Short mmCIF file of C-alpha atoms in Angstrom, two decimals:
data_model
loop_
_atom_site.label_atom_id
_atom_site.label_comp_id
_atom_site.label_asym_id
_atom_site.label_seq_id
_atom_site.Cartn_x
_atom_site.Cartn_y
_atom_site.Cartn_z
CA MET A 1 105.79 15.98 158.38
CA GLN A 2 107.87 17.73 155.72
CA LYS A 3 111.57 16.88 155.99
CA ASP A 4 114.68 18.30 154.37
CA ALA A 5 115.48 16.82 150.98
CA SER A 6 119.13 16.52 151.88
CA SER A 7 119.80 13.22 153.62
CA ASN A 8 122.93 14.50 155.32
CA VAL A 9 120.90 17.23 157.06
CA GLU A 10 118.15 14.77 157.96
CA ASN A 11 120.61 12.39 159.53
CA SER A 12 122.63 15.03 161.35
CA ASP A 13 122.22 15.94 164.96
CA ALA A 14 119.47 18.56 164.99
CA ASN A 15 121.28 20.36 167.80
CA GLU A 16 123.84 21.44 165.22
CA LEU A 17 121.07 23.27 163.37
CA ILE A 18 119.97 25.30 166.37
CA PRO A 19 122.55 28.13 166.02
CA THR A 20 121.59 28.55 162.36
CA LEU A 21 117.88 28.42 163.13
CA SER A 22 118.31 30.79 166.05
CA GLY A 23 120.16 33.27 163.86
CA ALA A 24 117.42 33.21 161.22
CA TYR A 25 114.24 32.80 163.27
CA GLY A 26 115.30 34.03 166.70
CA ILE A 27 115.36 32.00 169.89
CA ARG A 28 111.87 33.15 170.96
CA PHE A 29 110.32 31.70 167.81
CA LEU A 30 112.15 28.41 168.37
CA HIS A 31 111.05 28.24 172.00
CA PHE A 32 107.42 28.69 170.99
CA VAL A 33 107.23 26.50 167.88
CA LEU A 34 109.36 23.66 169.29
CA ALA A 35 107.49 23.94 172.62
CA LEU A 36 110.78 24.22 174.51
CA PRO A 37 110.70 24.81 178.27
CA ASP A 38 111.83 28.21 179.54
CA SER A 39 114.93 26.63 181.03
CA TRP A 40 116.04 25.18 177.67
CA GLU A 41 119.35 26.49 176.27
CA GLU A 42 121.36 25.77 173.14
CA GLY A 43 123.11 22.46 173.63
CA ASP A 44 120.26 20.87 175.56
CA GLY A 45 118.68 17.83 173.98
CA LEU A 46 115.63 17.70 171.69
CA SER A 47 112.92 15.09 171.51
CA THR A 48 112.34 13.11 168.32
CA GLU A 49 109.38 15.34 167.48
CA GLN A 50 111.36 18.51 168.15
CA THR A 51 114.19 17.19 166.01
CA ASP A 52 111.81 16.59 163.11
CA ALA A 53 110.35 20.07 163.56
CA ALA A 54 113.81 21.65 163.62
CA ILE A 55 114.66 19.88 160.35
CA ALA A 56 111.42 21.20 158.81
CA LEU A 57 112.30 24.73 159.90
CA TYR A 58 115.70 24.32 158.33
CA SER A 59 114.12 23.27 155.05
CA TRP A 60 111.98 26.41 155.07
CA LEU A 61 115.08 28.50 155.65
CA GLN A 62 116.91 26.80 152.78
CA ALA A 63 114.06 27.67 150.41
CA PHE A 64 114.60 31.40 151.04
CA GLN A 65 118.35 31.38 151.68
CA HIS A 66 119.12 33.15 148.39
CA MET A 67 117.15 36.27 149.45
CA ASP A 68 118.43 39.31 151.29
CA ALA A 69 117.60 39.53 154.99
CA PRO A 70 114.38 41.62 154.78
CA ASN A 71 112.86 39.49 152.02
CA ARG A 72 113.92 36.26 153.71
CA TRP A 73 112.33 37.47 156.95
CA ILE A 74 109.01 38.36 155.38
CA ASN A 75 108.84 35.11 153.39
CA LEU A 76 109.64 32.98 156.44
CA ALA A 77 106.99 34.83 158.40
CA SER A 78 104.42 34.46 155.64
CA PHE A 79 105.18 30.77 155.10
CA SER A 80 104.81 30.06 158.82
CA THR A 81 101.18 31.30 158.69
CA ARG A 82 100.12 29.24 155.68
CA ARG A 83 98.15 26.01 156.04
CA LEU A 84 100.09 23.46 154.01
CA MET A 85 100.88 20.80 156.60
CA ARG A 86 97.32 20.84 157.98
CA ALA A 87 94.08 22.26 156.62
CA ASP A 88 92.89 23.60 159.96
CA ILE A 89 96.01 25.24 161.46
CA SER A 90 99.09 27.04 160.15
CA ASN A 91 102.44 25.42 159.46
CA ALA A 92 104.00 26.90 162.59
CA SER A 93 101.03 25.86 164.73
CA ALA A 94 101.20 22.34 163.30
CA LEU A 95 104.86 22.04 164.28
CA ARG A 96 104.08 23.31 167.78
CA GLU A 97 101.32 20.74 168.21
CA ILE A 98 103.61 17.92 167.02
CA CYS A 99 106.16 19.05 169.61
CA GLY A 100 103.53 18.82 172.36
CA GLY A 101 102.76 22.54 172.61
CA ASP A 102 99.39 23.90 173.65
CA LEU A 103 97.23 25.48 170.91
CA GLU A 104 94.20 26.23 173.05
CA ILE A 105 92.67 29.64 172.43
CA PRO A 106 90.27 31.57 174.67
CA GLN A 107 86.58 31.16 173.98
CA GLY A 108 84.45 34.25 173.46
CA ASP A 109 80.74 34.64 174.05
CA GLU A 110 78.58 31.83 172.77
CA GLY A 111 77.58 32.47 169.18
CA ASP A 112 80.29 35.08 168.57
CA GLU A 113 81.51 33.74 165.24
CA VAL A 114 83.68 36.77 164.53
CA HIS A 115 85.68 36.24 167.74
CA ARG A 116 85.90 32.47 167.17
CA ILE A 117 87.30 32.78 163.65
CA LEU A 118 89.51 35.77 164.47
CA SER A 119 91.04 33.90 167.41
CA GLY A 120 91.99 31.03 165.11
CA TYR A 121 93.57 33.44 162.65
CA ALA A 122 95.43 35.14 165.51
CA ARG A 123 96.76 31.85 166.89
CA ASP A 124 98.19 31.00 163.48
CA ALA A 125 99.71 34.44 162.97
CA TYR A 126 101.35 34.68 166.40
CA PRO A 127 104.57 32.70 165.69
CA ALA A 128 105.32 34.95 162.71
CA PHE A 129 105.52 37.97 164.99
CA LEU A 130 108.25 36.24 167.01
CA ILE A 131 110.57 35.75 164.03
CA LYS A 132 113.71 37.81 164.41
CA ARG A 133 113.54 41.00 162.37
CA PRO A 134 116.51 42.03 160.23
CA ASP A 135 118.84 44.43 162.00
CA GLU A 136 120.11 46.29 158.96
CA GLU A 137 116.79 47.62 157.69
CA TRP A 138 113.51 48.78 159.14
CA ALA A 139 110.86 46.27 158.14
CA MET A 140 107.40 47.20 159.31
CA GLY A 141 104.20 45.19 159.26
CA GLY A 142 102.72 41.88 160.26
CA PHE A 143 101.58 38.71 158.59
CA PHE A 144 98.33 37.02 157.97
CA TYR A 145 97.28 34.47 155.38
CA HIS A 146 93.60 33.77 154.71
CA PRO A 147 93.43 29.97 154.94
CA ASP A 148 90.53 29.13 152.62
CA ASP A 149 87.54 30.64 150.87
CA ARG A 150 84.98 28.93 153.10
CA GLU A 151 86.36 30.34 156.34
CA GLU A 152 86.81 33.75 154.74
CA VAL A 153 83.15 33.80 153.76
CA GLU A 154 82.12 32.86 157.32
CA PHE A 155 84.21 35.69 158.72
CA TYR A 156 83.00 38.29 156.20
CA ARG A 157 79.36 37.38 156.73
CA GLY A 158 79.88 37.33 160.49
CA VAL A 159 81.21 40.90 160.36
CA LEU A 160 78.31 42.12 158.23
CA LYS A 161 75.83 40.44 160.60
CA ASP A 162 77.54 41.81 163.72
CA ALA A 163 75.33 44.33 165.51
CA GLN A 164 78.21 46.84 165.67
CA LEU A 165 80.92 45.92 163.17
CA LYS A 166 78.49 46.11 160.25
CA TYR A 167 78.45 49.90 160.60
CA LEU A 168 82.03 49.99 159.34
CA PHE A 169 80.48 49.39 155.90
CA PRO A 170 77.45 51.71 155.65
CA GLU A 171 76.53 50.64 152.11
CA TYR A 172 75.90 47.07 153.27
CA VAL A 173 74.08 47.66 156.57
CA ASP A 174 70.65 46.82 155.11
CA LYS A 175 71.81 43.97 152.87
CA ASN A 176 71.49 40.29 153.74
CA PRO A 177 75.06 38.96 154.07
CA ASP A 178 73.86 35.40 153.32
CA GLU A 179 72.84 36.57 149.85
CA LEU A 180 76.30 37.99 149.06
CA ASP A 181 78.61 35.61 147.19
CA TYR A 182 82.35 35.30 147.73
CA SER A 183 83.27 37.74 144.98
CA THR A 184 80.91 40.39 146.31
CA LEU A 185 82.13 39.93 149.86
CA ARG A 186 85.71 40.37 148.71
CA ASN A 187 84.77 43.80 147.34
CA VAL A 188 82.91 45.16 150.38
CA ASP A 189 84.46 48.50 151.30
CA SER A 190 83.79 51.99 152.66
CA LEU A 191 85.44 55.30 153.50
CA LEU A 192 86.56 55.63 157.12
CA TYR A 193 88.33 58.58 158.73
CA PHE A 194 89.52 58.55 162.33
CA GLU A 195 89.94 61.57 164.59
CA SER A 196 93.66 60.86 164.70
CA GLY A 197 93.97 61.65 160.98
CA GLN A 198 94.11 58.11 159.65
CA GLY A 199 91.67 57.03 157.04
CA GLY A 200 90.60 56.48 153.48
CA SER A 201 89.40 53.42 151.64
CA TYR A 202 88.65 50.52 153.99
CA GLN A 203 88.23 46.93 152.78
CA LEU A 204 86.44 44.09 154.56
CA PRO A 205 89.07 41.52 153.43
CA LEU A 206 91.74 43.42 155.39
CA LEU A 207 89.79 43.75 158.65
CA ALA A 208 91.16 40.57 160.25
CA SER A 209 94.71 41.55 159.33
CA HIS A 210 94.24 45.00 160.85
CA LEU A 211 92.93 43.56 164.11
CA ILE A 212 95.67 40.94 164.37
CA ASN A 213 98.61 43.18 163.51
CA SER A 214 97.51 46.06 165.73
CA ALA A 215 96.92 43.64 168.62
CA TYR A 216 100.54 42.52 168.48
CA MET A 217 101.76 46.12 168.36
CA ARG A 218 99.67 46.91 171.42
CA CYS A 219 101.32 43.98 173.22
CA ALA A 220 104.76 45.22 172.22
CA VAL A 221 103.98 48.71 173.48
CA ALA A 222 102.70 47.26 176.78
CA GLY A 223 105.90 45.21 177.12
CA ASP A 224 104.26 41.77 177.15
CA ASP A 225 103.90 39.83 173.89
CA SER A 226 103.38 36.43 175.46
CA PHE A 227 100.77 34.24 173.76
CA ASP A 228 98.26 34.71 176.58
CA ALA A 229 98.70 38.50 176.57
CA TYR A 230 98.40 38.53 172.78
CA MET A 231 95.17 36.54 172.73
CA ALA A 232 93.70 38.75 175.46
CA THR A 233 94.59 41.79 173.37
CA ILE A 234 92.89 40.25 170.34
CA ALA A 235 89.67 40.17 172.36
CA GLN A 236 90.24 43.74 173.55
CA ASN A 237 90.99 44.90 170.00
CA LEU A 238 87.76 43.36 168.76
CA ALA A 239 85.79 45.00 171.58
CA ASP A 240 87.38 48.37 170.79
CA ALA A 241 86.69 47.92 167.07
CA ARG A 242 83.05 47.19 167.81
CA GLY A 243 82.77 50.26 169.99
CA MET A 244 84.36 52.48 167.35
CA ALA A 245 82.12 51.06 164.64
CA ALA A 246 79.11 51.95 166.80
CA GLY A 247 80.33 55.53 167.25
CA ARG A 248 81.97 55.23 170.68
CA THR A 249 85.50 56.16 171.64
CA ALA A 250 88.24 53.67 172.38
CA LYS A 251 91.39 54.35 174.36
CA VAL A 252 94.35 53.50 172.17
CA PRO A 253 98.11 53.70 172.73
CA VAL A 254 99.74 56.87 171.42
CA ILE A 255 103.52 56.63 171.53
CA LEU A 256 105.68 59.74 171.74
CA GLY A 257 109.36 59.19 171.10
CA PHE A 258 111.82 61.53 172.84
CA SER A 259 115.49 62.22 172.46
CA ASN A 260 117.59 64.06 175.06
CA VAL A 261 116.31 61.83 177.86
CA SER A 262 118.46 59.55 180.02
CA ILE A 263 116.74 56.81 182.06
CA SER A 264 118.93 54.85 184.46
CA ASP A 265 118.34 52.31 187.25
CA ILE A 266 114.74 51.77 186.09
CA ASP A 267 113.00 50.62 182.94
CA ARG A 268 109.55 52.14 183.30
CA ILE A 269 107.65 54.80 185.24
CA GLU A 270 103.90 54.48 185.64
CA LEU A 271 102.13 57.80 185.10
CA PRO A 272 98.49 58.88 185.57
CA SER A 273 97.53 58.36 181.92
CA GLY A 274 100.24 56.04 180.66
CA HIS A 275 103.90 55.34 181.25
CA LEU A 276 107.41 56.52 180.37
CA ARG A 277 110.00 53.88 179.58
CA ARG A 278 113.13 52.91 177.77
CA VAL A 279 113.01 51.62 174.23
CA SER A 280 112.88 47.80 174.15
CA SER A 281 113.58 45.16 171.53
CA LEU A 282 109.84 44.55 171.17
CA ASP A 283 109.41 48.06 169.78
CA ALA A 284 111.08 47.01 166.54
CA CYS A 285 107.67 45.94 165.26
CA PHE A 286 106.68 49.58 164.81
CA LEU A 287 109.67 51.86 165.46
CA PRO A 288 111.85 53.00 162.54
CA THR A 289 115.62 52.77 162.87
CA GLN A 290 115.78 56.56 162.59
CA PRO A 291 115.52 58.89 164.43
CA SER A 292 117.53 58.17 167.56
CA ILE A 293 115.02 57.69 170.39
CA ASP A 294 115.99 57.64 174.06
CA ALA A 295 112.60 57.13 175.71
CA LEU A 296 108.97 56.46 174.89
CA LEU A 297 106.01 58.15 176.53
CA VAL A 298 102.96 55.93 176.03
CA LEU A 299 99.59 57.58 176.61
CA ASP A 300 96.12 56.05 176.55
CA VAL A 301 94.23 58.48 174.33
CA PRO A 302 90.54 58.37 173.32
CA VAL A 303 89.96 58.01 169.58
CA LYS A 304 86.79 57.51 167.59
CA LEU A 305 85.72 57.37 163.98
CA ALA A 306 85.16 60.89 162.68
CA VAL A 307 83.30 59.90 159.50
CA LYS A 308 81.94 56.69 157.97
CA ALA A 309 80.65 56.81 154.39
CA LYS A 310 79.95 54.84 151.26
CA HIS A 311 82.97 54.35 149.03
CA PRO A 312 82.73 56.33 145.75
CA ARG A 313 82.07 54.12 142.73
CA ASN A 314 82.77 56.54 139.88
CA ASP A 315 84.20 59.97 139.09
CA GLU A 316 80.93 61.68 139.98
CA GLU A 317 81.01 60.18 143.45
CA HIS A 318 84.16 61.49 145.08
CA GLY A 319 85.40 61.45 148.64
CA ASP A 320 86.35 65.13 149.02
CA GLU A 321 83.14 65.96 150.85
CA VAL A 322 83.76 63.13 153.32
CA TRP A 323 87.33 64.29 153.85
CA ASN A 324 86.19 67.86 154.46
CA ARG A 325 83.66 66.69 157.04
CA ALA A 326 86.47 65.06 159.00
CA GLN A 327 88.80 68.09 159.07
CA SER A 328 87.51 69.70 162.25
CA SER A 329 87.74 66.36 164.09
CA PHE A 330 91.33 65.96 162.93
CA GLN A 331 92.28 69.41 164.19
CA ASN A 332 90.54 69.04 167.54
CA TRP A 333 92.21 65.69 168.19
CA ARG A 334 95.65 67.01 167.22
CA ASN A 335 95.21 70.02 169.48
CA SER A 336 94.16 67.81 172.39
CA LEU A 337 97.14 65.51 171.92
CA GLN A 338 99.54 68.45 171.62
CA TRP A 339 98.22 69.80 174.94
CA LYS A 340 98.82 66.42 176.62
CA THR A 341 102.30 66.23 175.11
CA ASP A 342 103.26 69.74 176.17
CA CYS A 343 101.96 69.16 179.70
CA HIS A 344 104.16 66.08 180.07
CA ARG A 345 107.22 67.84 178.65
CA LEU A 346 106.70 70.78 181.00
CA ALA A 347 106.31 68.39 183.95
CA PHE A 348 109.60 66.66 183.09
CA MET A 349 111.30 70.08 183.01
CA LEU A 350 109.80 71.29 186.29
CA ALA A 351 110.75 68.02 187.99
CA ASP A 352 114.43 68.53 187.16
CA SER A 353 115.87 70.73 189.89
CA ASP A 354 119.39 70.54 188.43
CA SER A 355 118.68 72.64 185.35
CA HIS A 356 116.18 75.13 183.97
CA ARG A 357 116.95 73.84 180.47
CA ALA A 358 116.10 70.15 180.87
CA GLY A 359 114.15 69.43 177.72
CA ALA A 360 112.71 66.21 176.29
CA ILE A 361 112.71 66.61 172.50
CA GLN A 362 109.83 64.94 170.68
CA VAL A 363 111.06 63.18 167.54
CA LEU A 364 108.29 60.64 166.89
CA GLN A 365 104.55 60.13 167.24
CA ALA A 366 102.73 56.86 166.58
CA VAL A 367 99.09 55.88 167.01
CA ILE A 368 98.15 52.19 167.41
CA ASN A 369 94.58 51.97 166.14
CA PRO A 370 92.78 48.60 166.47
CA LEU A 371 91.23 49.11 163.02
CA GLN A 372 94.56 49.86 161.33
CA GLY A 373 97.22 47.21 160.85
CA SER A 374 100.12 49.67 160.74
CA ALA A 375 101.03 52.40 163.19
CA PHE A 376 100.03 55.89 162.07
CA MET A 377 103.37 57.55 162.46
CA SER A 378 105.43 60.65 161.87
CA TRP A 379 109.00 61.34 162.90
CA SER A 380 111.94 63.69 162.46
CA ASP A 381 114.92 62.56 160.40
CA GLY A 382 118.26 62.68 162.17
CA ARG A 383 118.99 64.01 165.63
CA VAL A 384 117.36 67.34 166.45
CA GLN A 385 119.67 70.21 167.32
CA THR A 386 118.89 71.69 170.73
CA SER A 387 120.37 73.83 173.46
CA ALA A 388 118.40 71.92 176.09
CA THR A 389 120.18 69.86 178.72
CA THR A 390 119.38 66.17 179.10
CA VAL A 391 116.39 65.14 181.20
CA ASN A 392 118.00 62.75 183.69
CA ILE A 393 115.71 60.18 185.29
CA ASP A 394 116.73 57.62 187.87
CA ALA A 395 115.03 55.74 190.67
CA GLY A 396 115.47 58.62 193.09
CA ARG A 397 113.57 61.03 190.82
CA VAL A 398 110.59 58.85 189.99
CA ASP A 399 108.28 60.18 192.71
CA GLY A 400 109.08 63.77 191.79
CA ILE A 401 108.41 63.18 188.09
CA ARG A 402 105.19 61.32 188.81
CA GLY A 403 104.02 64.12 191.11
CA TRP A 404 104.77 66.85 188.60
CA VAL A 405 103.07 64.94 185.78
CA GLU A 406 100.00 64.44 187.94
CA ASN A 407 99.85 68.12 188.86
CA VAL A 408 100.55 69.60 185.44
CA THR A 409 98.26 67.29 183.48
CA ALA A 410 95.42 67.83 185.94
CA LEU A 411 95.87 71.47 186.90
CA HIS A 412 97.62 73.45 184.16
CA PRO A 413 95.20 76.20 183.10
CA ARG A 414 94.51 77.10 179.50
CA SER A 415 95.26 80.70 180.42
CA LEU A 416 98.93 79.65 180.78
CA ARG A 417 99.17 77.67 177.56
CA VAL A 418 101.32 80.36 175.91
CA ALA A 419 103.74 80.37 178.84
CA MET A 420 104.01 76.59 178.63
CA ARG A 421 104.69 76.56 174.89
CA ARG A 422 107.16 79.44 175.07
CA ILE A 423 109.13 77.93 177.95
CA LEU A 424 109.39 74.64 176.05
CA SER A 425 110.47 76.32 172.83
CA ALA A 426 112.98 78.61 174.56
CA ALA A 427 114.62 75.63 176.24
CA SER A 428 114.45 73.06 173.46
CA SER A 429 113.63 74.41 170.01
CA ARG A 430 115.33 77.76 169.61
CA THR A 431 118.88 77.75 168.27
CA ASP A 432 119.02 81.56 167.92
CA PRO A 433 119.56 83.16 171.38
CA SER A 434 117.41 86.16 170.34
CA ASP A 435 114.44 83.90 169.68
CA ALA A 436 114.96 82.11 172.99
CA LEU A 437 115.03 85.44 174.86
CA VAL A 438 111.82 86.62 173.19
CA ASP A 439 110.10 83.31 173.98
CA ALA A 440 111.10 83.41 177.65
CA VAL A 441 109.85 86.99 178.13
CA LEU A 442 106.60 86.12 176.33
CA ALA A 443 106.20 83.43 179.00
CA TRP A 444 106.61 86.16 181.66
CA GLU A 445 103.92 88.23 179.96
CA ASN A 446 101.50 85.32 179.75
CA MET A 447 101.83 84.98 183.51
CA PHE A 448 101.48 88.63 184.56
CA SER A 449 100.98 91.01 181.63
CA ASP A 450 98.65 94.03 181.68
CA SER A 451 98.64 97.61 180.41
CA PRO A 452 99.62 100.33 180.81
CA GLU A 453 103.18 100.00 182.15
CA THR A 454 103.49 96.41 180.98
CA SER A 455 107.17 96.15 181.94
CA LEU A 456 106.53 97.40 185.46
CA ARG A 457 103.59 95.07 186.00
CA VAL A 458 105.36 91.99 184.63
CA CYS A 459 108.72 92.56 186.31
CA GLY A 460 107.14 93.76 189.56
CA SER A 461 104.85 90.73 189.78
CA LEU A 462 107.69 88.32 189.07
CA SER A 463 109.95 89.90 191.69
CA LEU A 464 107.19 89.72 194.31
CA LEU A 465 106.43 86.11 193.41
CA LEU A 466 110.06 85.01 193.56
CA GLU A 467 111.20 87.22 196.47
CA PRO A 468 108.12 87.74 198.67
CA VAL A 469 110.08 88.34 201.92
CA ASP A 470 113.48 89.97 201.33
CA ARG A 471 112.95 93.52 200.04
CA GLY A 472 116.58 94.06 199.15
CA ARG A 473 116.69 90.94 197.00
CA ARG A 474 113.35 91.92 195.49
CA ARG A 475 114.67 95.38 194.58
CA ALA A 476 117.75 93.87 192.91
CA LEU A 477 115.65 91.31 191.07
CA VAL A 478 113.16 93.81 189.67
CA LYS A 479 116.05 95.90 188.29
CA GLU A 480 117.60 92.80 186.71
CA LEU A 481 114.30 91.76 185.15
CA THR A 482 113.64 95.26 183.87
CA ASP A 483 117.04 95.29 182.15
CA ILE A 484 116.28 91.93 180.55
CA TYR A 485 112.90 93.24 179.43
CA SER A 486 114.66 96.21 177.82
CA THR A 487 116.98 93.85 175.95
CA ARG A 488 113.97 91.98 174.63
CA SER A 489 112.28 95.25 173.57
CA ALA A 490 115.43 96.35 171.74
CA ILE A 491 115.37 93.12 169.75
CA VAL A 492 111.65 93.16 168.98
CA HIS A 493 111.36 96.87 168.17
CA GLY A 494 114.64 97.24 166.32
CA ASN A 495 116.59 99.54 168.64
CA ALA A 496 119.40 101.33 166.81
CA ARG A 497 121.83 100.12 169.49
CA GLU A 498 121.34 96.39 169.17
CA PRO A 499 122.46 94.45 172.26
CA SER A 500 125.63 92.42 171.90
CA ALA A 501 125.51 88.69 171.30
CA GLU A 502 126.92 88.10 174.80
CA VAL A 503 124.18 90.19 176.43
CA ILE A 504 121.46 88.48 174.40
CA PHE A 505 122.73 85.03 175.31
CA ALA A 506 123.12 85.82 179.02
CA ASP A 507 119.76 87.60 179.26
CA GLY A 508 118.00 84.83 177.36
CA ASP A 509 119.36 82.16 179.68
CA ARG A 510 118.44 84.16 182.77
CA ALA A 511 114.97 84.95 181.38
CA LEU A 512 114.32 81.25 180.90
CA ALA A 513 115.56 80.44 184.41
CA VAL A 514 113.16 83.05 185.82
CA ALA A 515 110.26 81.73 183.73
CA VAL A 516 110.80 78.15 184.91
CA LYS A 517 111.21 79.21 188.55
CA ALA A 518 108.07 81.35 188.32
CA MET A 519 106.07 78.47 186.85
CA ARG A 520 107.15 76.25 189.74
CA LYS A 521 106.08 78.97 192.20
CA LEU A 522 102.67 79.23 190.57
CA TYR A 523 102.15 75.53 191.25
CA GLU A 524 103.15 76.13 194.87
CA ASN A 525 100.47 78.84 194.97
CA PRO A 526 97.38 77.24 193.41
CA ASP A 527 95.24 80.38 193.90
CA LEU A 528 97.50 82.17 191.44
CA LEU A 529 97.56 79.18 189.11
CA ARG A 530 93.78 79.34 188.94
CA SER A 531 93.62 83.09 188.20
CA GLN A 532 91.39 83.93 185.26
CA ASN A 533 94.15 85.54 183.18
CA ALA A 534 97.52 87.31 183.30
CA SER A 535 95.98 90.65 184.28
CA ALA A 536 94.07 89.19 187.23
CA ARG A 537 97.08 87.22 188.36
CA GLY A 538 99.31 90.29 188.27
CA LYS A 539 96.84 92.38 190.29
CA GLU A 540 96.53 89.69 192.95
CA VAL A 541 100.30 89.67 193.39
CA LEU A 542 100.91 93.41 193.21
CA LEU A 543 98.01 94.26 195.57
CA GLY A 544 98.98 91.55 198.05
CA LEU A 545 95.67 89.73 197.70
CA VAL A 546 97.34 86.33 198.09
CA ASP A 547 99.85 85.04 200.60
CA ILE A 548 102.75 83.83 198.51
CA ARG A 549 104.40 80.69 199.81
#
């Protein structure tokens, strides 16, 4: 057991070190490494073994005390995964065992050397993920230290012998891994591109790190980073990686960060293909400090490898052709995800009966890929300007939100994709009232447009949809909508008498309210929702071919 060189620290009461250790490592790390019971609190006693371990942790901290917080954090995390105290387990694992903690790891299928070795690596890396991250800076990533050359070679050869994982490295599929020496194994690589847009050079020596780091991020996203959950996710990550290597899809977490959302009374809402929740402290392992994020929508989205290829070895062998082959897969996947995102945002809006402008603003997107150790992420800097009102979610609205999400994600027709996008942009993205008005009326047209007499068909259909019983109210509404349509036409076609700013603002807001109300009514009348296009939908309404509810 390594002990502090300073005798006064060694002879002091280790309980006095706990506040310092807790501030540097975090109380969750201390609980795990010192094998403290859940009920333990600062001030409670420590055993002799726990005291020795606390002194060792203090000595590690002293070695990096001169560094700034981010560098001290990453060095403490890295040192905890090294195997200096014992040759077979990491420093942090060794301390846990001395303190009486359990180091047992799940057993995979008999003969699965990749799972056996990876599980040992994961056990040793786990405590590092628990170390408190610096508050003042965003520090992304995880930690993994290859323990020795012999075990590395076993892992590399195991991957290249694996019936599925070997296809991650096409150049080596037909080679005998037992004939490859350590140096050659360290240089095994390929070109991999995923549908989600990630990709490029891929190295065998980084595979274990990718699997371990992404497994912890998946646990954080799921809201459970306990050791048991983490080890189960390691097994799931490996299974997903094998499937992807063999050409199959794997469902991975895609995280959409939203501003302009208020969640109260509840922490999480289960949805048909994921969940919506508040941001938690666990999310620090992948979320940047900017932008400001109010809520996370986590979706389980299928992803597969778009292209696998040999890595170019010289200037004549270049990867442009491989990249070009992947482009259509990138675009298709992005379009599919955008559709899912828009459907959820529209559902949140339709579920809010208090406002026709309730808009969740997407400010971040992250993909947790089992074969990538860092989240594939993009985000907006700063807080997005919007005229949308806040999406308010509390316990009383959960059923309504869940119902709307289920309906919109399952039923929204492609023929109404323009209406969906234009409603969302009019409410959330447009800062110019003229643009918002044009967007809202375009949504009308996507619901009911036809020619000739487009204005009459659109405004007449909307008035019948929204006022199917009261003729007087219908007559007043069709006149109001026709006037709004004229305002829109004056803007688009450059009328010499441009409407005033007040008229544009008022008409734009009313046009959006009508568009949102009409979209809700279409969902109440599924025959209209399923109409082939705007022309067919308009005829069904105007000719009275459907009974409007």
